[in-house]
Amino acid sequence: MSKRTVEFNVGRNPEMGVDGSVVDSPILPFDMPEPDLGTENMLINIGPQHPATHGVLRLVCELDGETVKRVIPHIGYLHSSFEKLGEYRTWNQIVTLTDRIDYLAPLIYNCAYVMAVEKLMEIEVTERCKVVRVICMEIDRIFSHLLWLGTTAIDVGAFTPFLYAFQERERIYKLHEAFTGARITTSATRVGGMMADLPEGWTDGLQDFIDTFLNTLDEIDRLLTRNQIHIGRSQGVGAISAEEAINSGFTGANLRACGVEYDVRKDQPYYDYETYDFEIPVGKHGDCYDRYLCRMEEMRQSVSLLRQALERLPGGPIDVEDPNISLPSKTDCMSDMESMIHHFKLITEGIPAPEGDCYMAIEGSKGELGMYIVAEEGGTKPVRWRIRPPSFVNLSVLPKLAEEHLVSDLIMINASLDIVLGEIDR
Amino acid sequence: MTLDETKAGLDAVEEGPHPSERSTGSSDGKIDDPDGHPSVVALLLRFGDSVSGHRVSAGTQHVVWIDSARNLEILHWLRDDQDHQYDMISDITAVDYGAGRPIDVVYQLFSTVHKRALRIRCELPLDGLEIDSIVELWSAANWLEREIYDLFGVTFRKHPDLRRILMPHDYEEGHPLRKDFPLRGRFSRAEQTRRALDQSVEHSYIAEEMDLGRDPQQAAPIIGTKDGDG
């Protein structure tokens, strides 16, 4: 496995004193005995409507002065029961639910869901479809990381990276729109293929994006990576050891920041990820700063993956040529009796599944995204559709991470976990 | 579509999804060929009397049904044994097939050392929806088990903080992902609104938090009441 440790030439909390000696960062508290004020712990409620919680998350904190003693997260404000709704829908109808789960990376969720269904039905998609889906997933990884980058920076007081990041996101929105017709609710995949093939000239637009995107990323990098305030706010904050991180279910960049080389794309490869040349950034300290470095490097790797995918994008059909799975073309429906029957059967009944269950994990932008599907023999709807939500499990570690930190650190830790509430509440 | 047909369609929504009658979904004591997965072979050897079935699903995925009374012991062994080392719990969930059939609790394991995945399932009869919590093995299980408790009504013994997680902590309509739960909930929309409007600020806090917010010098809690500013 190729791996690369993220190491920048940045000291841990470096600051030069007046006489040239290295002193601690000014953020560190004074070493002074605290007077006993004899106060009681305070209960403070953050959210659910608060910009720094990145969604409708409510944190009830017990504070001793400014130190967080305990955090009790309350979630469920966006609960829409997608899993229950899925039990009433046919396989292809569920696709529209999946992009509402994580609206920051809708294409990844579209792909993950149909991949699980295809795995259960043992459908092998075409080569072109595989590469198109890799493009979709990598572009949305950048899409999601950019939002995380902008909002996290704004949480610690840096406003400019937010504007830079959102300008780049706008370009991805335009690519989404050109491909799927929607900016957020893409619903681009279908069982056995895609909703449509890439429109003409779309790859040129993507090429244009990946050619210039790294310039913006470098600018943001210059603004944050060696920024004294950013370093002071994130280094040594919310650190967790590798062993503890695995045990508490961390996945994705959060886990890799602790030094664990676990990436589903490498460990359980799908869509020929093993043949692409890319590296997994791995951190050392497991704190907010290393999570930041890992995600920054991941975006660069995603650009490299996109470039390779564009190079190898083969021609040919995008849907599997099986009339029981893919819809026939509209022209065929109107002129050919058999196609019309297939069209009718597919629309009214759906695709029959074999009996069994299937768990398919992919590397989402937030961590390991799993789709678990249980089907009955010949069933055109799932008996159970379960999403293994990476943000949900990552957020469950927040109380442990925030303990004994300041309230302002709690905001930074929460931001660095990269959560999306639509997926936590489902 | 006539009005009656529309109404019939809506009634179906109220009834809940059809229970799965065609799917066996259970272990049936059937053992598929365990070759190709060393952990399954080892489980059959060591815990043969507690393994009630084994299937290969979706081509390559191995599923093992075990006795729900021994879940903690078997998972502990799978986590710590040198040849297996399933150090990561990817997912815990439950499956309800409806029609009075047992509810399955599903553990999805992954070993970052051996790069192997394994799925363990435990059947729980509807009149005994109780199983040992595995939070002491993986702290990731904490919220995942709370979610199953919330949505399926499965009780996890010795769970440190077993309360609802996605639904409100004082939700009274039941467990939404059960097959007998209608899509729109048990209460009418009017009743749901009435209850929502009827709530005071204290409803948003669990008992533990209420204790924190209570000033020992005063009788009333300081977080405000229904009549207060909240």
XYZ file of C-alpha atoms in Angstrom, chain B:
230
model
C -58.016 7.631 -10.475
C -61.217 7.912 -8.483
C -61.435 9.315 -4.999
C -61.992 5.833 -3.553
C -58.822 4.531 -5.177
C -56.851 7.427 -3.774
C -58.231 6.706 -0.335
C -57.359 3.032 -0.653
C -53.803 3.992 -1.513
C -53.552 6.196 1.537
C -54.935 3.427 3.750
C -52.116 1.197 2.607
C -49.691 3.844 3.783
C -51.377 3.938 7.160
C -51.100 0.182 7.540
C -47.355 0.016 7.194
C -45.144 -1.886 4.786
C -46.022 -5.452 3.973
C -44.283 -8.004 6.118
C -41.841 -10.100 4.210
C -43.353 -13.555 3.769
C -41.310 -14.754 0.843
C -37.979 -14.247 2.514
C -36.662 -16.911 4.807
C -34.053 -14.493 6.112
C -33.358 -16.740 9.054
C -30.599 -19.183 9.664
C -32.640 -22.400 9.343
C -29.654 -24.257 10.716
C -28.229 -24.291 7.216
C -24.447 -24.176 6.904
C -23.040 -23.029 3.571
C -19.532 -23.950 2.561
C -17.358 -22.053 5.066
C -14.169 -22.504 3.044
C -12.546 -19.267 2.043
C -13.279 -17.531 5.298
C -10.981 -18.675 8.117
C -13.024 -16.934 10.812
C -16.155 -18.859 9.903
C -14.243 -22.151 10.033
C -12.810 -21.189 13.423
C -16.201 -20.095 14.753
C -17.745 -23.426 13.740
C -14.927 -25.294 15.459
C -14.896 -23.315 18.671
C -18.494 -22.232 19.119
C -20.152 -24.905 16.958
C -23.037 -25.395 19.381
C -23.837 -21.671 19.378
C -23.681 -21.168 15.628
C -27.148 -21.667 14.255
C -26.439 -20.992 10.612
C -24.076 -19.686 7.987
C -24.749 -18.207 4.578
C -22.780 -16.690 1.774
C -24.739 -13.683 0.602
C -24.266 -11.403 -2.423
C -21.586 -13.681 -3.807
C -18.815 -13.167 -1.300
C -20.197 -11.948 2.018
C -20.197 -14.404 4.900
C -23.025 -14.204 7.424
C -23.030 -16.222 10.630
C -26.019 -16.588 12.939
C -25.089 -17.040 16.583
C -26.925 -17.631 19.819
C -27.977 -14.233 21.169
C -27.114 -15.277 24.723
C -23.438 -15.609 23.844
C -22.984 -12.549 21.625
C -20.661 -10.769 24.043
C -18.415 -13.792 24.491
C -18.160 -14.611 20.786
C -17.593 -10.998 19.696
C -14.992 -10.576 22.406
C -13.154 -13.604 21.099
C -13.394 -12.360 17.506
C -11.992 -8.998 18.542
C -9.065 -10.273 20.591
C -8.012 -13.570 19.017
C -4.702 -13.203 17.184
C -5.923 -14.974 14.047
C -8.991 -12.795 13.649
C -8.604 -9.389 15.310
C -11.829 -7.771 14.189
C -10.871 -4.488 15.776
C -13.410 -2.339 13.955
C -17.170 -2.508 14.306
C -18.410 -1.022 11.056
C -22.059 -1.137 11.854
C -24.702 -2.463 14.190
C -28.261 -2.546 13.019
C -31.433 -4.591 13.226
C -33.823 -6.136 10.732
C -37.530 -6.642 11.265
C -39.200 -8.958 8.768
C -42.656 -8.465 10.224
C -45.367 -11.159 10.478
C -44.320 -12.057 14.017
C -40.889 -13.232 12.975
C -37.868 -12.614 15.201
C -35.930 -9.366 14.926
C -32.305 -9.806 13.906
C -29.503 -7.731 15.379
C -26.702 -7.469 12.832
C -23.039 -6.797 13.631
C -20.778 -5.880 10.738
C -17.145 -6.464 11.664
C -13.941 -5.550 9.912
C -10.357 -6.416 10.741
C -7.887 -3.675 9.837
C -5.077 -6.194 10.424
C -6.252 -9.029 8.189
C -8.466 -6.893 5.896
C -11.418 -9.214 6.363
C -15.090 -8.529 6.914
C -17.608 -10.713 8.709
C -21.271 -10.307 9.477
C -22.749 -11.725 12.683
C -26.485 -11.919 13.226
C -28.474 -12.741 16.362
C -32.142 -13.622 16.285
C -34.310 -12.181 19.033
C -37.884 -13.432 19.486
C -40.491 -10.656 19.728
C -41.322 -11.565 23.342
C -37.673 -11.360 24.408
C -36.132 -8.341 22.715
C -33.083 -8.229 24.952
C -29.422 -8.706 24.231
C -26.148 -7.865 25.946
C -24.657 -4.516 25.041
C -21.192 -4.592 23.481
C -20.230 -1.045 24.488
C -17.540 -2.503 26.732
C -15.886 -4.008 23.645
C -16.338 -1.105 21.222
C -17.374 2.328 22.393
C -18.662 2.919 18.850
C -21.559 0.653 19.824
C -22.937 3.277 22.196
C -24.947 5.372 19.757
C -25.529 2.533 17.312
C -27.246 0.488 20.028
C -29.206 3.496 21.205
C -30.484 3.885 17.671
C -31.682 0.270 17.558
C -33.336 0.715 20.943
C -35.045 3.831 19.657
C -36.212 2.546 16.286
C -36.774 -1.172 16.980
C -37.334 -1.394 20.724
C -34.510 -3.830 21.388
C -33.173 -3.466 24.949
C -29.413 -3.686 25.409
C -28.482 -5.011 28.844
C -25.773 -3.086 30.694
C -25.779 -0.238 28.184
C -24.434 2.859 29.999
C -26.899 5.363 28.562
C -29.846 3.628 26.950
C -32.323 6.288 25.841
C -33.875 7.368 22.568
C -31.578 9.147 20.170
C -33.294 10.142 16.926
C -36.836 10.453 18.273
C -37.589 12.791 21.216
C -36.667 11.236 24.546
C -40.322 11.227 25.632
C -41.733 9.911 22.325
C -44.812 7.814 22.999
C -45.811 6.340 19.654
C -43.559 3.295 19.640
C -40.629 2.181 17.554
C -40.781 3.585 14.020
C -38.772 1.032 12.047
C -40.901 -1.895 13.171
C -43.027 -3.318 10.366
C -46.243 -2.792 12.326
C -45.564 0.934 12.714
C -47.540 2.969 10.164
C -45.559 5.383 7.998
C -47.347 8.461 9.325
C -47.065 7.541 12.982
C -49.669 6.259 15.397
C -51.144 9.563 16.460
C -53.116 11.752 14.091
C -51.506 14.916 12.828
C -53.836 16.938 15.101
C -52.793 14.944 18.136
C -49.100 15.321 17.241
C -49.500 19.096 16.915
C -51.442 19.319 20.153
C -48.718 17.461 22.024
C -45.985 19.573 20.462
C -47.716 22.804 21.464
C -48.355 21.455 24.928
C -44.687 20.999 25.742
C -42.818 23.166 28.181
C -39.119 23.991 28.048
C -38.342 21.170 30.449
C -39.381 18.669 27.799
C -36.246 19.470 25.842
C -34.001 18.419 28.703
C -33.414 14.910 29.991
C -33.582 14.278 33.732
C -29.796 14.326 34.075
C -29.556 17.782 32.570
C -32.416 19.069 34.714
C -30.383 18.100 37.771
C -27.390 20.016 36.429
C -29.393 23.142 35.809
C -30.976 23.149 39.245
C -29.521 25.651 41.654
C -29.308 23.906 45.019
C -30.128 27.191 46.801
C -33.430 27.612 45.051
C -36.399 25.364 44.728
C -37.131 26.098 41.072
C -34.820 25.065 38.238
C -32.924 27.979 36.706
C -33.440 26.957 33.111
C -36.910 28.443 33.071
C -40.383 27.002 33.022
C -43.298 27.042 30.646
C -44.413 30.445 31.857
C -40.918 31.861 32.097
C -38.818 33.264 29.304
C -37.084 29.918 28.754
